[in-house]
Coordinates of C-alpha atoms in Angstrom, one line a residue:
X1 CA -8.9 267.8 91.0
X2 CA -11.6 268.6 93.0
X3 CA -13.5 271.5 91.2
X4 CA -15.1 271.9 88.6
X5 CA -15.9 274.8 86.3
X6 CA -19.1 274.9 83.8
X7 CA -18.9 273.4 80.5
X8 CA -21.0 275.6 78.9
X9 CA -20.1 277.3 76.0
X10 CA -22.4 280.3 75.8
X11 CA -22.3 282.4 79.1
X12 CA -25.0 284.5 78.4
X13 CA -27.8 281.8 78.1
X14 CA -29.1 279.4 81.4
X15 CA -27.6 275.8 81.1
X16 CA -29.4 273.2 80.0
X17 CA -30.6 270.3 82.3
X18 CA -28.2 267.9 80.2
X19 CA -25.9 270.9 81.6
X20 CA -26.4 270.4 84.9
X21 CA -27.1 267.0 84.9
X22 CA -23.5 266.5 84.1
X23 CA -22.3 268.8 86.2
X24 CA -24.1 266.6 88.8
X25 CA -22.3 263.4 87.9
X26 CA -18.9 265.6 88.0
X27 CA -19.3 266.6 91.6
X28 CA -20.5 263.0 92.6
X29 CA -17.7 261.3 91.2
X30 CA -14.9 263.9 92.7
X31 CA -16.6 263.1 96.3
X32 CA -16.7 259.7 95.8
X33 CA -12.3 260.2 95.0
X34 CA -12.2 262.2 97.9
X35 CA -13.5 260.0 99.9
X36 CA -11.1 257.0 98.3
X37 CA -7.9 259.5 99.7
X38 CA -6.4 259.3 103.1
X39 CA -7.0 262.2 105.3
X40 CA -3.5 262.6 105.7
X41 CA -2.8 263.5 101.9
X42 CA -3.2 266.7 100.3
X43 CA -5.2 267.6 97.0
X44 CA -5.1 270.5 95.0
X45 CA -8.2 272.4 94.3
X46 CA -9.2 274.5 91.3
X47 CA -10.2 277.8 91.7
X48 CA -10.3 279.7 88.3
X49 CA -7.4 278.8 86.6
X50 CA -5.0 278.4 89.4
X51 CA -4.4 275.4 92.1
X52 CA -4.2 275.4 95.6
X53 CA -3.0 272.9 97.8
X54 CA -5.8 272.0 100.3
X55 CA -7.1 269.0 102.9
X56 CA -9.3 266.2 101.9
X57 CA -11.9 267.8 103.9
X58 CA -12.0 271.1 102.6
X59 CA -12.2 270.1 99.3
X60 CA -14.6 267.3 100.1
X61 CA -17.0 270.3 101.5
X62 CA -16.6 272.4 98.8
X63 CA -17.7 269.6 96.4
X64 CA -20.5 269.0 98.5
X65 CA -21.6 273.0 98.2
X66 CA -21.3 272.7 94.7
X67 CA -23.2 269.2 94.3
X68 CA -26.1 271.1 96.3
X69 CA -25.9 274.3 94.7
X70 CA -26.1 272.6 91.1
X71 CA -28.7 270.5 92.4
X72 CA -30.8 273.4 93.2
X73 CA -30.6 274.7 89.7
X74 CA -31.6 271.6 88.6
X75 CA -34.8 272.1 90.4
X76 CA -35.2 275.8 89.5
X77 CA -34.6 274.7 85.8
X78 CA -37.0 271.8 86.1
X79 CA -39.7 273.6 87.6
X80 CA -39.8 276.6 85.4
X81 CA -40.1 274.2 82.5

């Protein structure tokens, strides 16, 4: 639920900014769900293709190191352009 892999379908090329863009929007939503669920609960997390039972907060953090790590190549991409 709370990760999310690339979309794209070429690996050896960069993504594109509508790429990222939507990778964005991906992250933002799954924080704003994690931050809907009781601290109490468990979520599963995707790592490759396997899930793992984890805390709110964990996942919630990892989320928000992907939200800034996308965000960052969003900025690479944008100022290379």
């Amino acid at each position: 639920m709370a990760s999310v892999s690339g979309s794209s379908t070429n690996t050896n090329t960069r993504p594109s900014s509508a790429d990222l863009t939507k990778q964005l929007k991906r992250h933002e939503v799954a924080i704003a769900e994690l931050n809907n669920i009781p601290s109490s609960r468990a979520v599963y997390q995707r790592n490759a293709n396997l899930f793992f039972r984890t805390t709110v907060q964990t996942a919630t953090t990892m989320e928000q190191k992907q939200l800034e790590s996308t965000k960052a190549k969003l900025k690479n991409l944008n100022s290379s352009s």
